[in-house]
Structure formats: structure tokens, C-alpha cells
Amino acid sequence: MEPPLDAVARAHRRLFAVIADLTDEQVTRPSLLPG
């Protein structure tokens, strides 16, 4: 078993990576933005 903090840190890195991917898509493809 890994230390809980390591698991939390990895989960946060994965979450931030997903958010970065979503924002990059919105920036590079403005058609996805509402309005």
C-alpha cells in the first residue's frame, strides 16, 4: 500500500491534467464555447 498522501497527490495531478486538457480544447476550438 502506498502512503495516502501519495495517492492524493497523484489523484490531484490526474485531475489537473484532465482540466488542462479540457481548457486547451476550449482555447484551441472556440466553437465548443457557449454562445
PDB file of C-alpha atoms in Angstrom:
ATOM      1  CA  MET A   1       0.000   0.000   0.000  1.00  0.00           C
ATOM      2  CA  GLU A   2       1.204   3.478  -0.829  1.00  0.00           C
ATOM      3  CA  PRO A   3       1.077   6.365   1.649  1.00  0.00           C
ATOM      4  CA  PRO A   4      -2.316   8.142   1.460  1.00  0.00           C
ATOM      5  CA  LEU A   5      -0.678  11.473   0.649  1.00  0.00           C
ATOM      6  CA  ASP A   6       0.983   9.962  -2.413  1.00  0.00           C
ATOM      7  CA  ALA A   7      -2.370   8.660  -3.625  1.00  0.00           C
ATOM      8  CA  VAL A   8      -3.957  12.073  -3.070  1.00  0.00           C
ATOM      9  CA  ALA A   9      -1.134  13.840  -4.882  1.00  0.00           C
ATOM     10  CA  ARG A  10      -1.416  11.512  -7.867  1.00  0.00           C
ATOM     11  CA  ALA A  11      -5.198  11.970  -7.962  1.00  0.00           C
ATOM     12  CA  HIS A  12      -4.742  15.738  -7.963  1.00  0.00           C
ATOM     13  CA  ARG A  13      -2.181  15.558 -10.778  1.00  0.00           C
ATOM     14  CA  ARG A  14      -4.586  13.433 -12.821  1.00  0.00           C
ATOM     15  CA  LEU A  15      -7.450  15.841 -12.090  1.00  0.00           C
ATOM     16  CA  PHE A  16      -5.395  18.882 -13.090  1.00  0.00           C
ATOM     17  CA  ALA A  17      -4.283  17.105 -16.273  1.00  0.00           C
ATOM     18  CA  VAL A  18      -7.919  16.485 -17.229  1.00  0.00           C
ATOM     19  CA  ILE A  19      -8.821  20.115 -16.503  1.00  0.00           C
ATOM     20  CA  ALA A  20      -5.855  21.309 -18.571  1.00  0.00           C
ATOM     21  CA  ASP A  21      -6.941  19.102 -21.477  1.00  0.00           C
ATOM     22  CA  LEU A  22     -10.478  20.487 -21.325  1.00  0.00           C
ATOM     23  CA  THR A  23      -9.346  24.117 -21.188  1.00  0.00           C
ATOM     24  CA  ASP A  24      -6.858  23.550 -24.015  1.00  0.00           C
ATOM     25  CA  GLU A  25      -9.657  22.146 -26.168  1.00  0.00           C
ATOM     26  CA  GLN A  26     -11.835  25.170 -25.422  1.00  0.00           C
ATOM     27  CA  VAL A  27      -8.995  27.562 -26.242  1.00  0.00           C
ATOM     28  CA  THR A  28      -7.985  25.846 -29.474  1.00  0.00           C
ATOM     29  CA  ARG A  29     -11.574  25.169 -30.565  1.00  0.00           C
ATOM     30  CA  PRO A  30     -13.686  28.231 -29.651  1.00  0.00           C
ATOM     31  CA  SER A  31     -16.718  26.592 -31.309  1.00  0.00           C
ATOM     32  CA  LEU A  32     -17.063  24.456 -28.167  1.00  0.00           C
ATOM     33  CA  LEU A  33     -17.568  27.548 -26.017  1.00  0.00           C
ATOM     34  CA  PRO A  34     -21.181  28.507 -25.214  1.00  0.00           C
ATOM     35  CA  GLY A  35     -22.643  31.430 -27.127  1.00  0.00           C
TER      36      GLY A  35
END
